[in-house]
């Protein structure tokens, strides 16, 4: 949510020169009102609108950019973007790890997965989305190169590379910019309402187990939006926001997915929590050793230097500009190996500690050591076994809640 609002205010400012705060406030107010009234079904409708807007924006951008932009051949070579670089090779590792693990935390993905009627429908939807997203990312990603080759980026004063697409569109005629602004706000709104709906669903179902009135959850989400807006306006970079969340997911998801396997039934929540926190601690330890300074190690956890570098600090330190042959020492992203590897090691250590403690307690108290016993699977009650009162009182479309809870320790 922070990244979405931060991107919106940066785009409004880049395209119009106006303060993006009013647009952010209006978007938050509008999405809060219609998601409160319509729930998650409204989010599905706006997703369709979002898809149409994306297609329209891509078609408009391809036509107008192809006609109106002019590449400066002198900038092609000086940019260094077409040549091999250490960062390019690092991103082959960083992006799959960051994106794949972070997607596990996106509630909207899971909500749409569970909303699929059958596995076949899910496979078809994922297949279509994969092709569409690949094409869209290819076209939008190419605009970054065009923005650099035409001189639209980095600009004066220099702008974030994350909005290079919109900096390129800024060079187009005013009517095109106006349409782009409308489409951008529509896209941002459609994405933001999905995040709001996902927060309401997660809070109601996962945190309070549907025992708290739904409107209290919605009120809590509304209250959360206020600090989200403040943080979004203070955030210097959309990319940094995503990188921090990617770092958290890279440290916690590897130890989490172990427990999703039925063969690893002995894996508990204790290992997941210790592994996730341990992965972040490993980043701090790595940064402190690499830089020889604890403050630099703490800054590495916040990825304050960004992503661009020409050394192995991702596997740390020099910040690199594609338009400059010099590099200055600066903390950046030395974390995407330390986080998942450290998380797994801490998780395994926590597992060994828990097993040792349970074995000692079993021997001391004289009861059975059952840490490796497979849990019993309790089948849901059959339709015939229910009483007539249950059949009459239970809605026909209700979902059976599992009474088998996982163990933390």
XYZ file of N, CA and C in Angstrom, residues 207-341:
405
model
N -6.502 -13.296 11.728
C -6.139 -12.750 13.037
C -7.213 -12.991 14.087
N -8.468 -12.722 13.724
C -9.543 -12.814 14.714
C -10.470 -14.000 14.500
N -10.164 -14.840 13.523
C -10.929 -16.082 13.288
C -12.429 -15.821 13.176
N -12.783 -14.711 12.519
C -14.173 -14.335 12.271
C -14.995 -14.164 13.546
N -14.340 -13.844 14.663
C -15.032 -13.645 15.927
C -15.278 -12.168 16.227
N -14.667 -11.288 15.446
C -14.830 -9.855 15.639
C -15.725 -9.302 14.538
N -16.601 -8.375 14.900
C -17.514 -7.785 13.929
C -16.747 -7.235 12.738
N -17.269 -7.522 11.546
C -16.586 -7.170 10.303
C -16.299 -5.679 10.198
N -17.205 -4.852 10.708
C -17.041 -3.402 10.575
C -15.914 -2.873 11.453
N -15.605 -3.558 12.536
C -14.451 -3.162 13.337
C -13.156 -3.397 12.558
N -13.129 -4.468 11.787
C -11.956 -4.738 10.952
C -11.799 -3.653 9.892
N -12.915 -3.285 9.266
C -12.862 -2.227 8.247
C -12.400 -0.904 8.864
N -12.866 -0.604 10.077
C -12.439 0.615 10.754
C -10.936 0.593 11.027
N -10.422 -0.569 11.430
C -8.985 -0.692 11.680
C -8.189 -0.447 10.405
N -8.680 -0.968 9.275
C -7.995 -0.751 7.997
C -7.996 0.730 7.631
N -9.128 1.408 7.884
C -9.197 2.848 7.617
C -8.167 3.600 8.456
N -8.045 3.229 9.724
C -7.076 3.893 10.595
C -5.639 3.629 10.157
N -5.393 2.440 9.608
C -4.049 2.108 9.138
C -3.654 2.959 7.942
N -4.648 3.377 7.151
C -4.356 4.149 5.943
C -3.657 5.469 6.265
N -3.974 6.078 7.402
C -3.368 7.369 7.749
C -1.843 7.282 7.862
N -1.287 6.352 8.662
C 0.175 6.240 8.667
C 0.746 5.763 7.337
N -0.035 4.983 6.584
C 0.424 4.540 5.267
C 0.652 5.737 4.357
N -0.281 6.706 4.370
C -0.141 7.909 3.550
C 1.096 8.697 3.962
N 1.301 8.843 5.273
C 2.465 9.599 5.767
C 3.765 8.944 5.324
N 3.854 7.639 5.498
C 5.075 6.923 5.103
C 5.278 6.998 3.595
N 4.184 6.892 2.831
C 4.288 6.943 1.368
C 4.838 8.284 0.909
N 4.393 9.376 1.522
C 4.865 10.703 1.121
C 6.305 10.947 1.532
N 6.762 10.244 2.576
C 8.139 10.415 3.036
C 9.102 9.454 2.366
N 8.577 8.445 1.678
C 9.445 7.414 1.092
C 10.227 7.987 -0.081
N 11.551 7.850 -0.070
C 12.358 8.416 -1.154
C 12.302 7.604 -2.435
N 11.972 6.316 -2.354
C 12.044 5.467 -3.535
C 11.035 4.334 -3.443
N 10.265 4.159 -4.509
C 9.344 3.028 -4.569
C 10.126 1.720 -4.581
N 11.239 1.707 -5.303
C 12.049 0.499 -5.401
C 12.553 0.068 -4.034
N 12.972 1.024 -3.199
C 13.470 0.679 -1.875
C 12.385 0.036 -1.025
N 11.149 0.522 -1.149
C 10.037 -0.063 -0.392
C 9.863 -1.530 -0.767
N 9.864 -1.794 -2.065
C 9.705 -3.171 -2.514
C 10.899 -4.030 -2.094
N 12.107 -3.461 -2.143
C 13.288 -4.237 -1.781
C 13.272 -4.633 -0.308
N 12.793 -3.731 0.558
C 12.718 -4.063 1.982
C 11.737 -5.210 2.203
N 10.563 -5.134 1.571
C 9.595 -6.226 1.709
C 10.127 -7.510 1.080
N 10.875 -7.387 -0.020
C 11.488 -8.562 -0.644
C 12.494 -9.216 0.296
N 13.237 -8.386 1.027
C 14.233 -8.917 1.955
C 13.571 -9.685 3.091
N 12.472 -9.138 3.609
C 11.735 -9.825 4.673
C 11.192 -11.163 4.172
N 10.626 -11.160 2.978
C 10.067 -12.404 2.445
C 11.162 -13.413 2.101
N 12.301 -12.927 1.612
C 13.402 -13.845 1.276
C 13.952 -14.542 2.508
N 13.838 -13.909 3.670
C 14.337 -14.531 4.896
C 13.336 -15.489 5.519
N 12.039 -15.262 5.298
C 11.023 -16.047 5.996
C 10.349 -17.120 5.151
N 10.198 -16.880 3.854
C 9.460 -17.828 3.018
C 10.165 -19.175 2.867
N 11.503 -19.239 2.667
C 12.133 -20.562 2.539
C 11.860 -21.487 3.715
N 11.890 -20.946 4.950
C 11.603 -21.805 6.105
C 10.108 -22.093 6.223
N 9.290 -21.235 5.630
C 7.847 -21.458 5.676
C 7.417 -22.577 4.746
N 7.961 -22.615 3.532
C 7.509 -23.595 2.547
C 7.883 -25.016 2.943
N 8.874 -25.168 3.812
C 9.207 -26.511 4.285
C 7.987 -27.134 4.964
N 7.289 -26.332 5.748
C 6.121 -26.837 6.462
C 4.923 -27.102 5.586
N 4.947 -26.651 4.331
C 3.833 -26.925 3.425
C 3.880 -28.342 2.864
N 4.998 -29.019 3.009
C 5.129 -30.389 2.524
C 4.602 -31.373 3.569
N 3.795 -32.318 3.125
C 3.268 -33.318 4.042
C 4.370 -34.203 4.611
N 5.482 -34.323 3.887
C 6.596 -35.132 4.382
C 7.321 -34.457 5.534
N 7.155 -33.141 5.666
C 7.824 -32.398 6.742
C 6.813 -32.030 7.823
N 5.981 -33.000 8.205
C 4.952 -32.755 9.209
C 5.538 -32.374 10.558
N 6.817 -32.704 10.778
C 7.472 -32.405 12.048
C 7.959 -30.950 12.141
N 7.812 -30.184 11.073
C 8.251 -28.781 11.066
C 7.164 -27.923 11.723
N 7.545 -27.077 12.648
C 6.578 -26.324 13.429
C 6.725 -24.806 13.227
N 5.772 -24.080 13.778
C 5.800 -22.626 13.678
C 6.999 -22.011 14.371
N 7.525 -22.681 15.383
C 8.706 -22.178 16.101
C 9.888 -22.018 15.153
N 10.091 -23.006 14.283
C 11.197 -22.930 13.325
C 10.972 -21.807 12.304
N 9.708 -21.597 11.893
C 9.403 -20.557 10.912
C 9.687 -19.175 11.484
N 9.258 -18.932 12.708
C 9.470 -17.623 13.331
C 10.951 -17.371 13.567
N 11.640 -18.334 14.149
C 13.069 -18.164 14.423
C 13.853 -18.040 13.125
N 13.490 -18.829 12.118
C 14.174 -18.756 10.832
C 13.985 -17.411 10.157
N 12.747 -16.886 10.157
C 12.491 -15.585 9.535
C 13.248 -14.460 10.208
N 13.189 -14.413 11.540
C 13.924 -13.382 12.274
C 15.438 -13.597 12.150
N 15.844 -14.852 12.154
C 17.268 -15.150 12.025
C 17.831 -14.756 10.680
N 17.007 -14.858 9.621
C 17.466 -14.428 8.304
C 17.792 -12.949 8.274
N 16.933 -12.125 8.891
C 17.194 -10.689 8.970
C 18.417 -10.402 9.828
N 18.558 -11.145 10.930
C 19.740 -10.976 11.777
C 21.014 -11.353 11.022
N 20.912 -12.358 10.166
C 22.067 -12.765 9.360
C 22.485 -11.652 8.403
N 21.501 -10.936 7.847
C 21.820 -9.798 6.984
C 22.608 -8.751 7.760
N 22.171 -8.476 8.995
C 22.881 -7.506 9.841
C 24.310 -7.987 10.130
N 24.448 -9.264 10.484
C 25.784 -9.803 10.777
C 26.665 -9.754 9.536
N 26.101 -10.137 8.393
C 26.843 -10.095 7.133
C 27.319 -8.674 6.821
N 26.394 -7.699 6.952
C 26.744 -6.315 6.662
C 27.790 -5.777 7.605
N 27.687 -6.144 8.893
C 28.664 -5.678 9.876
C 30.057 -6.225 9.569
N 30.124 -7.495 9.210
C 31.420 -8.092 8.873
C 31.950 -7.539 7.557
N 31.080 -7.412 6.562
C 31.503 -6.970 5.231
C 32.039 -5.541 5.267
N 31.320 -4.678 6.011
C 31.710 -3.275 6.051
C 32.594 -2.931 7.236
N 32.638 -3.837 8.230
C 33.411 -3.543 9.434
C 32.760 -2.495 10.310
N 31.447 -2.330 10.212
C 30.749 -1.290 10.967
C 29.322 -1.752 11.228
N 28.884 -1.689 12.501
C 27.548 -2.155 12.858
C 26.469 -1.269 12.271
N 26.712 0.046 12.196
C 25.728 0.950 11.627
C 25.499 0.643 10.155
N 26.589 0.333 9.444
C 26.462 -0.028 8.036
C 25.700 -1.333 7.883
N 25.916 -2.253 8.818
C 25.167 -3.498 8.776
C 23.680 -3.282 8.993
N 23.315 -2.343 9.890
C 21.906 -2.023 10.112
C 21.314 -1.339 8.891
N 22.084 -0.440 8.250
C 21.603 0.225 7.044
C 21.377 -0.763 5.900
N 22.174 -1.832 5.902
C 22.018 -2.839 4.860
C 20.656 -3.512 4.954
N 20.117 -3.645 6.176
C 18.794 -4.248 6.347
C 17.699 -3.364 5.757
N 17.962 -2.048 5.657
C 16.996 -1.112 5.075
C 17.304 -0.806 3.621
N 18.408 -1.376 3.094
C 18.769 -1.218 1.687
C 18.789 0.256 1.275
N 19.405 1.083 2.111
C 19.341 2.523 1.895
C 20.082 2.982 0.657
N 21.021 2.178 0.159
C 21.781 2.597 -1.017
C 21.127 2.235 -2.332
N 19.970 1.567 -2.305
C 19.326 1.182 -3.549
C 19.834 -0.145 -4.063
N 19.690 -0.363 -5.347
C 19.995 -1.657 -5.955
C 21.216 -1.613 -6.854
N 21.546 -0.449 -7.434
C 22.551 -0.388 -8.482
C 23.951 -0.405 -7.899
N 24.728 -1.390 -8.315
C 26.097 -1.520 -7.813
C 26.952 -2.234 -8.826
N 28.293 -2.072 -8.697
C 29.181 -2.784 -9.607
C 30.191 -3.614 -8.844
N 29.793 -4.140 -7.685
C 30.640 -5.080 -6.970
C 29.753 -6.193 -6.411
N 30.330 -7.034 -5.549
C 29.604 -8.212 -5.098
C 28.958 -8.009 -3.730
N 28.525 -6.805 -3.434
C 27.900 -6.590 -2.144
C 26.504 -7.167 -2.076
N 25.923 -7.511 -3.211
C 24.670 -8.231 -3.137
C 24.959 -9.669 -2.770
N 26.099 -10.053 -3.058
C 26.635 -11.373 -2.652
C 27.823 -11.140 -1.787
N 27.638 -6.049 -1.449
C 27.747 -4.911 -1.153
C 28.053 -3.543 -1.232
N 28.908 -2.875 -1.972
C 28.994 -1.548 -1.409
C 28.981 -0.407 -2.388
N 29.389 -0.508 -3.560
C 29.562 0.675 -4.391
C 28.326 0.968 -5.209
N 27.871 2.185 -5.070
C 26.682 2.604 -5.806
C 27.075 3.008 -7.213
N 26.347 2.520 -8.177
C 26.735 2.677 -9.574
C 25.696 3.455 -10.345
N 26.127 4.398 -11.133
C 25.245 5.134 -12.037
C 25.595 4.767 -13.462
N 24.619 4.395 -14.295
C 24.927 3.995 -15.664
C 25.471 5.135 -16.499
N 25.337 6.383 -16.031
C 25.842 7.526 -16.777
C 27.157 8.046 -16.196
N 27.742 7.271 -15.303
C 28.988 7.716 -14.694
C 29.976 6.577 -14.650
N 31.241 6.870 -14.925
C 32.274 5.847 -14.894
C 32.847 5.688 -13.495
N 32.526 6.630 -12.617
C 33.037 6.564 -11.257
C 31.986 5.966 -10.350
N 32.418 5.407 -9.223
C 31.490 4.847 -8.257
C 31.905 5.292 -6.869
N 30.942 5.556 -6.031
C 31.213 6.007 -4.667
C 30.755 4.952 -3.694
N 31.479 4.807 -2.602
C 31.108 3.803 -1.620
C 29.793 4.168 -0.975
N 28.877 3.234 -0.926
C 27.557 3.487 -0.364
C 26.935 2.137 -0.029
N 26.213 2.104 1.084
C 25.573 0.864 1.504
C 24.443 0.522 0.545
N 24.346 -0.729 0.128
C 23.158 -1.038 -0.676
C 22.640 -2.420 -0.367
N 22.520 -3.332 -1.287
C 21.756 -4.559 -1.045
C 22.622 -5.793 -0.891
N 23.337 -5.963 0.173
C 24.176 -7.135 0.332
C 23.459 -8.306 0.920
N 22.157 -8.442 0.726
C 21.371 -9.275 1.593
C 20.709 -10.484 1.001
N 20.557 -10.560 -0.322
C 19.653 -11.554 -0.881
C 20.231 -12.965 -0.966
N 21.454 -13.120 -0.525
C 21.976 -14.475 -0.295
C 21.946 -14.775 1.192
N 22.362 -13.766 2.001
C 22.409 -13.958 3.446
C 21.033 -14.231 4.024
N 19.990 -13.564 3.499
C 18.651 -13.706 4.082
C 18.088 -15.125 3.965
N 17.973 -15.698 2.762
C 17.387 -17.048 2.697
C 18.285 -18.123 3.294
N 19.604 -18.019 3.045
C 20.518 -19.028 3.593
C 20.541 -18.944 5.112
